[in-house]
Short mmCIF file of C-alpha atoms in Angstrom, two decimals:
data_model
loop_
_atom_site.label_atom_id
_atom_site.label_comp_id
_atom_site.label_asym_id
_atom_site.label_seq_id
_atom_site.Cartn_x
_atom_site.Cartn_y
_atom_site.Cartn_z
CA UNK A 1364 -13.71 -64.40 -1.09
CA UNK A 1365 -10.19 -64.46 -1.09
CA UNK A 1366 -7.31 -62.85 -3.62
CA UNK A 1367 -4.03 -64.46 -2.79
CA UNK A 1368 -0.64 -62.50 -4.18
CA UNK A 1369 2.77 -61.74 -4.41
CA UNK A 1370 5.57 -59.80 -6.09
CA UNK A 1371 8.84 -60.03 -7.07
CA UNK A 1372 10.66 -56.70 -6.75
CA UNK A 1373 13.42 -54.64 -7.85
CA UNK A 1374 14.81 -54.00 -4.42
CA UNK A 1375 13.59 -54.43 -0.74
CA UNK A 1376 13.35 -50.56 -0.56
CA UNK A 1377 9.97 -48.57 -1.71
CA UNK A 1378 12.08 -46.40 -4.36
CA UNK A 1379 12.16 -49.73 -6.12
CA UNK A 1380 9.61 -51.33 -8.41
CA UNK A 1381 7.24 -54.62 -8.70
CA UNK A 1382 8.98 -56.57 -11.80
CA UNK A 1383 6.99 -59.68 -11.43
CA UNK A 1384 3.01 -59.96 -10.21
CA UNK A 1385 0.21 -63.12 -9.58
CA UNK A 1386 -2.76 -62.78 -8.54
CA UNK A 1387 -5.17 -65.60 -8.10
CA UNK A 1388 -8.94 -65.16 -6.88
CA UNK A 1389 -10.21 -67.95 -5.21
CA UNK A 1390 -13.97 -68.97 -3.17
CA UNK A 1391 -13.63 -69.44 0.33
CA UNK A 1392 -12.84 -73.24 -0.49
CA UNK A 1393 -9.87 -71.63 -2.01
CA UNK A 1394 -11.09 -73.25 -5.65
CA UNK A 1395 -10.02 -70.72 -8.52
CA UNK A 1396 -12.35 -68.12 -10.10
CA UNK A 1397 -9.34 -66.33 -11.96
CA UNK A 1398 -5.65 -65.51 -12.02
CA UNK A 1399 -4.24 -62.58 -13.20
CA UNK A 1400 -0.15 -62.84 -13.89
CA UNK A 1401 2.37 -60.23 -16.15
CA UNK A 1402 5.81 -59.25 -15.96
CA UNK A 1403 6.47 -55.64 -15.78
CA UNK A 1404 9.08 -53.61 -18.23
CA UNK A 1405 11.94 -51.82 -15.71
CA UNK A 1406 11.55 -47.92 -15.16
CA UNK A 1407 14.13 -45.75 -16.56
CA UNK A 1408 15.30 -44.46 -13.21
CA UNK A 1409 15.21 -48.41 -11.96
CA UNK A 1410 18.68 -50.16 -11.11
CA UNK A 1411 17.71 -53.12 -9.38
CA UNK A 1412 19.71 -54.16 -6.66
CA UNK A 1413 21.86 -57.12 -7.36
CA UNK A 1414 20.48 -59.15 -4.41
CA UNK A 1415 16.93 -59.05 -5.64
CA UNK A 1416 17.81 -60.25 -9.48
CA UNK A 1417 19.98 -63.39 -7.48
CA UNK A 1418 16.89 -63.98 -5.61
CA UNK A 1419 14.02 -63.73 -8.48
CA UNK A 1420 16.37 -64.91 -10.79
CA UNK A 1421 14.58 -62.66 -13.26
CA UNK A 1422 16.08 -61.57 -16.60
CA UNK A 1423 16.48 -57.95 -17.43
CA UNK A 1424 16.08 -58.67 -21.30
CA UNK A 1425 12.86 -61.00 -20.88
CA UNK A 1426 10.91 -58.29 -18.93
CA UNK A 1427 11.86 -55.56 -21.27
CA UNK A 1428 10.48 -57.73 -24.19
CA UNK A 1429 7.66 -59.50 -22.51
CA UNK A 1430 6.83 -56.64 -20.21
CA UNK A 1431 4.17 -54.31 -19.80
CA UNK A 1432 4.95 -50.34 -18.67
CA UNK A 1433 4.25 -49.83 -15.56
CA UNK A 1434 1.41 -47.39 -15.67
CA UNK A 1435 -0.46 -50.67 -17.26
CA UNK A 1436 0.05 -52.75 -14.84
CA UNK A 1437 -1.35 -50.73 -12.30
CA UNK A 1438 -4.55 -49.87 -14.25
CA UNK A 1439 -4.51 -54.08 -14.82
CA UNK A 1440 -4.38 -54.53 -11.16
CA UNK A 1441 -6.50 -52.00 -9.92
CA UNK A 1442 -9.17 -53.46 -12.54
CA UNK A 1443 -8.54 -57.07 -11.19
CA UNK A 1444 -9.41 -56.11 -7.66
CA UNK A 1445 -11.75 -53.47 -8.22
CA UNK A 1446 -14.17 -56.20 -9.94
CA UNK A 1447 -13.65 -58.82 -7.07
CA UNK A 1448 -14.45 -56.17 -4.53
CA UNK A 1449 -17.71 -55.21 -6.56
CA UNK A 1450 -18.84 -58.43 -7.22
CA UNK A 1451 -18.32 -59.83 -3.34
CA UNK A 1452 -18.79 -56.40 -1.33
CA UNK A 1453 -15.83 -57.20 0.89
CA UNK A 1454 -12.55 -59.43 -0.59
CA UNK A 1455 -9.62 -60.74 1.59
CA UNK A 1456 -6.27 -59.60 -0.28
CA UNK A 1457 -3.92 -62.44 1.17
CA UNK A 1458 -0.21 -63.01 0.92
CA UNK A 1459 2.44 -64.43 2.67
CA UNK A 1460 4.44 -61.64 4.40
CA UNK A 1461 3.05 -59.45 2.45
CA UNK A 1462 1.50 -56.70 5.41
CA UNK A 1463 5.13 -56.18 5.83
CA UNK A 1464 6.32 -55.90 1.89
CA UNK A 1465 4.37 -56.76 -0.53
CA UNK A 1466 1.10 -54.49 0.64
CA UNK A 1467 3.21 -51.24 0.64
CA UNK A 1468 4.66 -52.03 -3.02
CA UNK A 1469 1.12 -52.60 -4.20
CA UNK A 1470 -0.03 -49.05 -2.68
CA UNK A 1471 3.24 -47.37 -3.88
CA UNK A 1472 1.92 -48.71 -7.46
CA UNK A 1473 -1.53 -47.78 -7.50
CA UNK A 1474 -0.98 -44.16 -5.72
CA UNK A 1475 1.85 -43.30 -7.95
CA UNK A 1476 -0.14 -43.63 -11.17
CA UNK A 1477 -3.16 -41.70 -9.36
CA UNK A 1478 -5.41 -44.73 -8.37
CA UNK A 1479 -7.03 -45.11 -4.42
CA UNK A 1480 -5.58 -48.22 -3.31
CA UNK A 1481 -8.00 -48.61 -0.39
CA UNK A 1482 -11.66 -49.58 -1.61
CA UNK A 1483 -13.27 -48.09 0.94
CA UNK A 1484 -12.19 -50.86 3.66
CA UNK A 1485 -13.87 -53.53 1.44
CA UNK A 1486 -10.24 -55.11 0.80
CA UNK A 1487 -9.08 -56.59 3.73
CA UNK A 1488 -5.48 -57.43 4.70
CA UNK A 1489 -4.27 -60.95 5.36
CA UNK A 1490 -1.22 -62.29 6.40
CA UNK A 1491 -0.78 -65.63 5.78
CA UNK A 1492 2.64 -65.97 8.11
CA UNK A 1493 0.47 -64.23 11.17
CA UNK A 1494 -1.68 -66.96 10.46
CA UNK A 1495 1.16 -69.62 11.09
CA UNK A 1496 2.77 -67.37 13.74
CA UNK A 1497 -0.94 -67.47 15.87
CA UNK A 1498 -1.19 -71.45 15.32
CA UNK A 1499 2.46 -71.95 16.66
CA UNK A 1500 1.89 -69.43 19.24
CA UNK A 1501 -1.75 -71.12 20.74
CA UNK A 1502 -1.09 -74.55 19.83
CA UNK A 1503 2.86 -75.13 20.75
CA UNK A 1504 2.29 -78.36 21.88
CA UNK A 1505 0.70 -79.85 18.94
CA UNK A 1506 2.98 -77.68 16.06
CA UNK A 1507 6.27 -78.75 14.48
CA UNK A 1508 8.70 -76.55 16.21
CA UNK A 1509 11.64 -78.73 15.54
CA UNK A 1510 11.51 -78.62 11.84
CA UNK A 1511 11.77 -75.21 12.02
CA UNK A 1512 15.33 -74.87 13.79
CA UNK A 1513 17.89 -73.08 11.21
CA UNK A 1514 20.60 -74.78 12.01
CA UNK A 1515 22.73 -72.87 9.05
CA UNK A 1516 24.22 -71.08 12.21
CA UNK A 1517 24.88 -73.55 15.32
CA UNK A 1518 25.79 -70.62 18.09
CA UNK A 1519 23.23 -68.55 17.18
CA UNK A 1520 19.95 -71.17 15.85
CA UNK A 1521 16.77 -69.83 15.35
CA UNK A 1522 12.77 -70.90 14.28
CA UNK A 1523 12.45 -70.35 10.73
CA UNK A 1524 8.79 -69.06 9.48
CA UNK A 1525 10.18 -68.80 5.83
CA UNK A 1526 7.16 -69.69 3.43
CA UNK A 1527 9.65 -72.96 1.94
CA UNK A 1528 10.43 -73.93 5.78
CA UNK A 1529 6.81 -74.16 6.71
CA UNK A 1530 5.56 -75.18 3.40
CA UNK A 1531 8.52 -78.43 3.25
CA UNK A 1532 7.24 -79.04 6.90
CA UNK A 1533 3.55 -79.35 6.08
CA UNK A 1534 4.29 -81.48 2.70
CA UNK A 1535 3.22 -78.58 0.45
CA UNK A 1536 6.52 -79.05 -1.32
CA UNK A 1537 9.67 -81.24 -1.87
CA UNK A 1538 11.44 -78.48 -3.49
CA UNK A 1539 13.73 -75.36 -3.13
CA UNK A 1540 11.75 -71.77 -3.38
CA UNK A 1541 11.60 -70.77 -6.51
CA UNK A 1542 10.92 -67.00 -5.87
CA UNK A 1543 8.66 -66.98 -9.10
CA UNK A 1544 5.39 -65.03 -8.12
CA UNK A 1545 2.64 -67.57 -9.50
CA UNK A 1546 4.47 -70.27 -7.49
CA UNK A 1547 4.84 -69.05 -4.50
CA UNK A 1548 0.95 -67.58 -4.69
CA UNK A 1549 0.20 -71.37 -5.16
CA UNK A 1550 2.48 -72.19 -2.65
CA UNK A 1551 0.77 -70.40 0.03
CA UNK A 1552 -2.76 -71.68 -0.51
CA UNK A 1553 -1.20 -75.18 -0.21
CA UNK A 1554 0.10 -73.84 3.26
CA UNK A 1555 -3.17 -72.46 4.32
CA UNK A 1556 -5.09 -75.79 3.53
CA UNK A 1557 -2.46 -78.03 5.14
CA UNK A 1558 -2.63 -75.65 8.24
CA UNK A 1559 -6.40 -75.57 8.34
CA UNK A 1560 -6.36 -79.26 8.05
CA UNK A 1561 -3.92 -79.91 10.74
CA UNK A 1562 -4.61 -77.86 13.56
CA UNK A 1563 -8.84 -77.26 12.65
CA UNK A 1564 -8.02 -73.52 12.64
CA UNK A 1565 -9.91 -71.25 9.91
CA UNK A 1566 -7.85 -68.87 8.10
CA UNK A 1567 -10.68 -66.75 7.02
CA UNK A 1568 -11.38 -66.08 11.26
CA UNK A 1569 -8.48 -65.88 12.44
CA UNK A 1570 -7.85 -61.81 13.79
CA UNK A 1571 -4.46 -61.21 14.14
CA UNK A 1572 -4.70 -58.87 16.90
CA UNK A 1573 -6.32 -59.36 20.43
CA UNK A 1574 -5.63 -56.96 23.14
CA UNK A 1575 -7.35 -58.10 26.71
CA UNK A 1576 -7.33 -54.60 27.70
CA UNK A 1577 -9.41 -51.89 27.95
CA UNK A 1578 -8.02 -48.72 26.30
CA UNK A 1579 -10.47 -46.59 27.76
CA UNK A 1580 -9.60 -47.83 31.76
CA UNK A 1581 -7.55 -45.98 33.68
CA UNK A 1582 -5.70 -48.80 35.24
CA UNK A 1583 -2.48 -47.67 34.37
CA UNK A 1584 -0.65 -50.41 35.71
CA UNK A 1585 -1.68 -53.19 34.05
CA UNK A 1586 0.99 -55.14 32.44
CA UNK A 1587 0.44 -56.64 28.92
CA UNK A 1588 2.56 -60.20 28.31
CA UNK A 1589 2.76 -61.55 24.70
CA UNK A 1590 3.68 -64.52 24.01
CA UNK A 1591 6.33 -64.75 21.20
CA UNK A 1592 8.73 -67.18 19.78
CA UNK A 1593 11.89 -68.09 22.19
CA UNK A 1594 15.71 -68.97 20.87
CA UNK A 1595 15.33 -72.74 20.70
CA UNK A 1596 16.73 -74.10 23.46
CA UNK A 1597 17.03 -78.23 24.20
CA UNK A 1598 14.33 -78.76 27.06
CA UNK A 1599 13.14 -75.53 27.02
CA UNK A 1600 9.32 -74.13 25.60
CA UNK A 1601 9.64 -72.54 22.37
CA UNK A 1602 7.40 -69.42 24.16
CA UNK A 1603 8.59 -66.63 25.66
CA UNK A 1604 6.79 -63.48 26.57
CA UNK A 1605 7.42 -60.12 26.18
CA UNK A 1606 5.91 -57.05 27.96
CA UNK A 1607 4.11 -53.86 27.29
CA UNK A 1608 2.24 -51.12 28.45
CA UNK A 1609 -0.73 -50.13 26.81
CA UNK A 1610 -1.14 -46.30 26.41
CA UNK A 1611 -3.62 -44.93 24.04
CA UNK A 1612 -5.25 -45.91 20.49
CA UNK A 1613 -6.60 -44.23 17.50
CA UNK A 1614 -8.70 -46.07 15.03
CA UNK A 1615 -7.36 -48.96 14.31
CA UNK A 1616 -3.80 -48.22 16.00
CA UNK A 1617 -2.99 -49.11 19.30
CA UNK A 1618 0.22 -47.65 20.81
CA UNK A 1619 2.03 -49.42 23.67
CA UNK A 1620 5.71 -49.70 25.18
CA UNK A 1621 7.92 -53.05 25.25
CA UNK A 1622 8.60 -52.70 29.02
CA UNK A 1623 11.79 -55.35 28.45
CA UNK A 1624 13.46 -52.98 26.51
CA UNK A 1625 12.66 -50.28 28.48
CA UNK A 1626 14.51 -52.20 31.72
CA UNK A 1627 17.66 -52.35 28.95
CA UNK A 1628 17.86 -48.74 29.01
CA UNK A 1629 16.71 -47.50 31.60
CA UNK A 1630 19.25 -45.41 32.74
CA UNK A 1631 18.83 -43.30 28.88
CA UNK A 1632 14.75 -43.07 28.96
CA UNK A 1633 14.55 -39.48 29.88
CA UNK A 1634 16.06 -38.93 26.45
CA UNK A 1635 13.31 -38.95 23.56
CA UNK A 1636 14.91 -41.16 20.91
CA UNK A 1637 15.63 -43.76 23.49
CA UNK A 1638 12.29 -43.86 24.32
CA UNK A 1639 11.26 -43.97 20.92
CA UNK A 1640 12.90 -47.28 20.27
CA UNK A 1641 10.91 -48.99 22.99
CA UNK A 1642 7.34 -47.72 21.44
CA UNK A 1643 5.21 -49.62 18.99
CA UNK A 1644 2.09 -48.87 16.75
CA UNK A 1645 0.13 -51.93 16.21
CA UNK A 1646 -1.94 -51.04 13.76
CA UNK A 1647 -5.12 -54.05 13.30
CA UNK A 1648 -5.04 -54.15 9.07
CA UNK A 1649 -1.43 -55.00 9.04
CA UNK A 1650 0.53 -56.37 12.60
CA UNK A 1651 -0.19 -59.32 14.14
CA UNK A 1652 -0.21 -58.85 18.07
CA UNK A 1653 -1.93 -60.83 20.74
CA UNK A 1654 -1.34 -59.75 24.42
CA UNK A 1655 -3.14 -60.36 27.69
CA UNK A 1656 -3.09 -59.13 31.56
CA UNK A 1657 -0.26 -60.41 33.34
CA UNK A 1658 0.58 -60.19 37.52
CA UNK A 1659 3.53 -62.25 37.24
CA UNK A 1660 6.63 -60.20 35.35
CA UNK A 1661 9.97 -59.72 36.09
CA UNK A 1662 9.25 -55.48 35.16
CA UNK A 1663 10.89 -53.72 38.19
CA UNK A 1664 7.87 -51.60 39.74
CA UNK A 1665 10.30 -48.54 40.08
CA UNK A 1666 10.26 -48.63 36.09
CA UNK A 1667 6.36 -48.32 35.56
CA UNK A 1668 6.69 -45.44 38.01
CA UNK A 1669 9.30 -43.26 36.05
CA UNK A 1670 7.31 -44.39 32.66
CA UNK A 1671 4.58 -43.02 33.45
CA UNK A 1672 5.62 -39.75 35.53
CA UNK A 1673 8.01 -39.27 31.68
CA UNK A 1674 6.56 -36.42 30.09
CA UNK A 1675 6.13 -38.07 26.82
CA UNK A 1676 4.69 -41.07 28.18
CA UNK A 1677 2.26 -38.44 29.63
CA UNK A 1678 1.80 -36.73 26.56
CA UNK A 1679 0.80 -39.54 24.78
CA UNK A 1680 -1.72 -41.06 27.36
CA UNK A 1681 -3.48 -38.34 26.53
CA UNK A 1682 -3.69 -37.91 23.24
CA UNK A 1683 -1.72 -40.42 20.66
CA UNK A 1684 -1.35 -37.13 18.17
CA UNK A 1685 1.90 -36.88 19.97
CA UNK A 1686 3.58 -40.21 19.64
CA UNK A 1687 2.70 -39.73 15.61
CA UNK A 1688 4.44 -36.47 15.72
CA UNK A 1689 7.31 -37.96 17.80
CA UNK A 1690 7.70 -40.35 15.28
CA UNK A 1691 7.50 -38.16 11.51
CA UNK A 1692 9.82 -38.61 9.42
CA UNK A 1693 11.88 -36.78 6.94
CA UNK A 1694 11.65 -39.47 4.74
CA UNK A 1695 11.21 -39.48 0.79
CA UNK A 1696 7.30 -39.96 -0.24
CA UNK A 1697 7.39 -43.49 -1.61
CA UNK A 1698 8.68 -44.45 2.04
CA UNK A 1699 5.66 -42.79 3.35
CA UNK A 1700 3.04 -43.46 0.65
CA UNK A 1701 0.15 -42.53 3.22
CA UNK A 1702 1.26 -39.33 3.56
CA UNK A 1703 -0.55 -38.38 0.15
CA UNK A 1704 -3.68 -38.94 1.51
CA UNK A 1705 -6.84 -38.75 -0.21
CA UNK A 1706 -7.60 -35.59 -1.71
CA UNK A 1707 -4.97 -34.88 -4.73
CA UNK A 1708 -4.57 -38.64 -5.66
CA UNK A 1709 -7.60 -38.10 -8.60
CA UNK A 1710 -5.61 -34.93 -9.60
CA UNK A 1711 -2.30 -36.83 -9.76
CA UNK A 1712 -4.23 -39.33 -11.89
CA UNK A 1713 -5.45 -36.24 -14.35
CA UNK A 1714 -2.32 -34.61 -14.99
CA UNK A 1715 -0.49 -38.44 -15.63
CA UNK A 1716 -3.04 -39.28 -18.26
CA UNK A 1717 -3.08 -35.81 -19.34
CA UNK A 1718 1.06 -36.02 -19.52
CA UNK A 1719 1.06 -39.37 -21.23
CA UNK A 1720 -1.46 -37.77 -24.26
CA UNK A 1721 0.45 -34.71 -24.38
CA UNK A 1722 4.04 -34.71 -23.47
CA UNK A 1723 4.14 -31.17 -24.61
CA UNK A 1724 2.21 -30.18 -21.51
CA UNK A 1725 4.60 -30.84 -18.49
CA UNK A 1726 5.70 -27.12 -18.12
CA UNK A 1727 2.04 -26.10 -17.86
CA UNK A 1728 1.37 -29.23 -15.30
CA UNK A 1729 3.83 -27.94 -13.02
CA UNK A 1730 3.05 -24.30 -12.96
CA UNK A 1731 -0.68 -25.76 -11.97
CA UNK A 1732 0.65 -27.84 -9.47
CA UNK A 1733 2.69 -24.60 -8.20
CA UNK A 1734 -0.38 -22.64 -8.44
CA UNK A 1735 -2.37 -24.68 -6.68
CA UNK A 1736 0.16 -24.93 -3.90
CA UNK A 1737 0.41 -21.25 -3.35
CA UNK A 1738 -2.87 -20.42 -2.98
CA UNK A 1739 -3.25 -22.75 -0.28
CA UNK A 1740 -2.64 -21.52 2.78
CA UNK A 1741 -2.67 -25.01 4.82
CA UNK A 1742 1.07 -25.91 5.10
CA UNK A 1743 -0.22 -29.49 5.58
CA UNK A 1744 -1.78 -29.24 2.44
CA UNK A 1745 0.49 -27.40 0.46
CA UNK A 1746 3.25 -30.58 1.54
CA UNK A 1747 0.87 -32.98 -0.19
CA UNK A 1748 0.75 -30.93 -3.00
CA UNK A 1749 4.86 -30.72 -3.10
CA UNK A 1750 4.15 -34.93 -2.47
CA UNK A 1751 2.16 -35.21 -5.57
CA UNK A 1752 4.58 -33.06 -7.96
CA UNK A 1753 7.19 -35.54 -6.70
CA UNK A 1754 5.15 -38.27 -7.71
CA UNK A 1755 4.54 -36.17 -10.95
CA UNK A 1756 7.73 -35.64 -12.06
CA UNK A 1757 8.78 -39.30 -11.33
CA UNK A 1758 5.97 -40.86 -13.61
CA UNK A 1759 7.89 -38.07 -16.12
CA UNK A 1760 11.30 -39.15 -16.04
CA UNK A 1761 10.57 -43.15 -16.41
CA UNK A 1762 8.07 -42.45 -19.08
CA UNK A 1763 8.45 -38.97 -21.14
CA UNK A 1764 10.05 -39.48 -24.17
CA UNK A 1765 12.58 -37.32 -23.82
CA UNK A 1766 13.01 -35.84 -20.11
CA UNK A 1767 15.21 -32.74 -18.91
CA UNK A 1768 18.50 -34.33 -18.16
CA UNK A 1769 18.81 -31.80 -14.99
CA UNK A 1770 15.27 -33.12 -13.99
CA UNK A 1771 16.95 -36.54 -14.05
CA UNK A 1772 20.22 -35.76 -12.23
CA UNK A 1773 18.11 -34.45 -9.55
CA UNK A 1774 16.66 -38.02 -8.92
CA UNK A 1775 19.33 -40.12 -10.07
CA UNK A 1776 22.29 -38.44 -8.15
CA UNK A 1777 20.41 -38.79 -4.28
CA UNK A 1778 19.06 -42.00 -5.28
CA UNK A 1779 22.35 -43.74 -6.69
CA UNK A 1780 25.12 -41.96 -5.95
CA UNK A 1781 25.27 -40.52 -2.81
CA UNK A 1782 22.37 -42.02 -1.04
CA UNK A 1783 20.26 -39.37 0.47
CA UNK A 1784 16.94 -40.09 -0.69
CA UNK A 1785 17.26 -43.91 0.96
CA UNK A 1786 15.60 -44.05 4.15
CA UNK A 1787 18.70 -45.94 6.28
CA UNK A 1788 21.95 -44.51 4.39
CA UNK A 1789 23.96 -47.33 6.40
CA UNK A 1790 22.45 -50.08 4.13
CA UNK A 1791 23.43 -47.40 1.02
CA UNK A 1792 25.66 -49.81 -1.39
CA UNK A 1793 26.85 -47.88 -4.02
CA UNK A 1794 26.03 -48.99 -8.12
CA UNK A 1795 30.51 -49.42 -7.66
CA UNK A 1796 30.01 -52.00 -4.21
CA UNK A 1797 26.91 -54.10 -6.46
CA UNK A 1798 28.50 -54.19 -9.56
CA UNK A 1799 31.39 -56.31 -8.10
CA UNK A 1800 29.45 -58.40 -6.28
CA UNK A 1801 27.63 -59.31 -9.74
CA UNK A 1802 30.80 -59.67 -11.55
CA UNK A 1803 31.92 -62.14 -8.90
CA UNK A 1804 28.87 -64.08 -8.81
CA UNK A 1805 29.09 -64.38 -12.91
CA UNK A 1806 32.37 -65.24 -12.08
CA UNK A 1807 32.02 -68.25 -9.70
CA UNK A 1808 28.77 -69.87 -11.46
CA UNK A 1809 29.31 -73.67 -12.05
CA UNK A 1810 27.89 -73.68 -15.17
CA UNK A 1811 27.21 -71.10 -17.88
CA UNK A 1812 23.12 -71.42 -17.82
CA UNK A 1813 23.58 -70.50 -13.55
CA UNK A 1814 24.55 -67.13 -14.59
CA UNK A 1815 22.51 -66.51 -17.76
CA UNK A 1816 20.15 -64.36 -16.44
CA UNK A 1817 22.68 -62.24 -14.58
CA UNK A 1818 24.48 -61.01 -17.96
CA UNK A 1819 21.71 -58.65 -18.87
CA UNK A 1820 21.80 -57.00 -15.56
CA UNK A 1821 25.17 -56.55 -16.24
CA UNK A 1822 24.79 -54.96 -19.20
CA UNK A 1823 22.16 -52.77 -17.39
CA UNK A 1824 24.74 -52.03 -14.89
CA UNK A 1825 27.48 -50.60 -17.28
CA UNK A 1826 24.79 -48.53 -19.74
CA UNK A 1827 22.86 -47.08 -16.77
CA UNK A 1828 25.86 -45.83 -14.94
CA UNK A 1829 27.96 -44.60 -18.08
CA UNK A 1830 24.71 -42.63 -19.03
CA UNK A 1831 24.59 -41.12 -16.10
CA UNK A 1832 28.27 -40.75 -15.22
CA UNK A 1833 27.92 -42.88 -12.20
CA UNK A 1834 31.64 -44.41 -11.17
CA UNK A 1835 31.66 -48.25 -11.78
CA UNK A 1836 35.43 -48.93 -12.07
CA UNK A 1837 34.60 -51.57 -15.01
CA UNK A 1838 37.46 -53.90 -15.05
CA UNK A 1839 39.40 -53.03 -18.84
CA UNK A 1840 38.63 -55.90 -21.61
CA UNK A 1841 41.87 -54.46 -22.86
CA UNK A 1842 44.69 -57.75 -22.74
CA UNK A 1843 47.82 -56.57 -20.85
CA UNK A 1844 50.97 -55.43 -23.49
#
């Protein structure tokens, strides 16, 4: 059983929301049982980012009118895939890129309004663009690599595995992407048939990773090549290979080292955040990663030696708890979702519900969530509980009726104005930076009904930031004397 989905989003960052969702349930025949489809009103502390509303091409107005709140949609959702799961004991929850994107917006959703988004492993994750990666990878000869060039940048071409380039290649569409959820759900189960058809590869067993090593040998020098996709080059193979070291796995993680970047920096790897950058977590319910024993490598033997006399390297050949702590982050919760973990999501879900009956009662919330933290002497623990009250006092400000203004500021100032709370502040663009950007995109539309859609996020844009004194420099409608 398979639930193909997607969303279109406020911004490409987690602090942003799901505007748009479709959902469609099919048998493994991909016929349809059921769809499930809504637009989504915008959050109070939502701005979307102006590159998102000129890709969706959604309309601010329309999904406050037509819109449901978000703490409905993700009781709607939830519903929609808890029945699937019931009725079929394990469900394949499919998208296309979505392990990368759409996956974490749907467990952001769910876990901020209190819900498990896991099902106890009986939702499986499926990425429809591994699945094209892994035919293009084991069948080059046969697949279509030349339709795939971008050529929209001759010194520097590349192979495009956008769902419209593979999807015009296979004859699933004539047309431009048109970013609208239900589409492109459709979209990709045309993909996934045309695929299957083509190269007699099944989507429902294909297993995106496959490791031909043993992570419980000691053969320490065993070199891992993978193949992967190589700059197009005229008479050259579209496969390269890269190369890794395999050092330890946990569950369903698997930790190695890209050896090629290593040899890039080799002179720096004694230092831990240069190391850092060459290691990976593969982790089996999300990456796709196929690698097998290789003699033949360009990897200088004098490398593998320092590697693996590095303390670090050491460290974590012993026991992968020390890459994960090598690698947390100071990041804001909604980055990090899984940090929550298990235990207070049904109490976030108690005080939301009891919040949204009795708006009265948010003092008394917080000085249980307090409470509760103190007398807890786990530090671990008492961080999820300062996680949850974050996740708290969010569902408060976007849907109290009448929140602390300080409360806001609090969110609204590292969020918009100075950055903080983003996970890479050199992507930050300021509300100011977006703004003009819109204005010049209204600006040079051809037509009128090209830029419709735009003038409510406008609007948006110059109420959001005058409320909460946000600098905009709004060009004066004031004619010159």
């Amino acid at each position: 059983m398979f639930i193909f989905y997607d969303f279109e989003t406020s911004s490409k960052e987690l602090l942003g929301q799901i505007l748009s969702y479709a959902f469609i349930q099919t048998d493994e025949n991909y016929n349809e049982i059921q769809r499930l489809t809504g637009l989504v009103k915008l959050n109070r502390t939502q701005l979307p980012d102006v590159g998102a509303i000129l890709t969706n091409k959604l309309n601010i107005d329309q999904l406050n009118k037509e819109g449901d709140t978000e703490y409905n949609t993700a009781h709607k959702i939830y519903s929609f895939l808890e029945q699937a799961v019931t009725q079929n004991k394990q469900c394949y929850l499919c998208g296309f890129n979505s392990n990368s994107f759409d996956l974490n917006f749907l467990r952001n959703l769910l876990i901020r309004h209190g819900i498990n988004p896991y099902f106890k492993g009986q939702l499986k994750n499926k990425d429809i663009l591994h699945y094209a990666q892994d035919i293009a990878i084991t069948q080059p000869d046969n697949f279509p690599w030349h339709s795939l060039i971008n050529n929209d940048d001759p010194d520097s071409p590349f192979y495009s595995f956008k769902l419209e380039k593979l999807a015009t290649t296979f004859n699933c569409t004539n047309n431009a992407q048109s970013h609208d959820a239900i589409e492109d759900v459709e979209l990709s189960i045309s993909l996934i048939k045309a695929l299957e058809k083509t190269f007699k590869s099944s989507f429902k067993h294909f297993n995106p990773i496959h490791i031909q090593h043993n992570p419980l040998s000691q053969e320490t020098l065993s070199i891992l090549a993978q193949p992967t996709r190589a700059i197009p080059e005229k008479g050259k193979t579209p496969i390269t290979h890269t190369h890794w070291l395999y050092l330890n796995k946990v569950g369903k993680q698997h930790i190695l080292l890209n050896l090629d970047q290593a040899m890039e920096h080799k002179e720096r790897l004694s230092e831990q955040e240069t190391l850092l950058n060459c290691l990976r977590s593969m982790n089996e319910n999300k990456h796709y990663f196929k690698a097998a024993p290789c003699s033949d490598h360009p990897i200088d033997p004098a490398l593998i030696d320092t590697l693996l006399q590095n303390p670090y390297v050491q460290s974590i050949k012993k026991s992968p708890k020390t890459y994960y702590d090598m690698i947390k982050k100071d990041w804001d919760i909604e980055y990090q979702i899984h940090e929550m973990g298990f235990d207070l999501i049904p109490k976030l879900k108690t005080e939301i519900d009891k919040l949204k009956h009795n708006p009265e009662s948010y003092t008394a919330i917080i000085k249980d969530f307090l409470n509760g933290r103190k007398n807890t002497p786990n530090k671990a623990i008492q961080q999820t509980f300062n996680y949850c009250m974050q996740l708290f006092n969010r569902y408060y400000l976007n849907q109290h009726p009448n929140p602390d203004k300080r409360h806001m500021t609090r969110y609204i100032e590292p969020r918009y104005i100075t950055g903080e709370l983003l996970r890479d502040w050199n992507n930050f663009q300021p509300p100011s930076l977006q703004y003009e950007t819109l204005l010049d995109t209204i600006k040079q539309a051809k037509a009128p009904n090209e830029s419709a859609h735009l003038l409510p996020l406008k609007a948006l844009y110059e109420t959001f930031c005058k409320t909460h004194n946000i600098p905009l420099n709004i060009p004066s409608t004031t004619p010159p004397k």
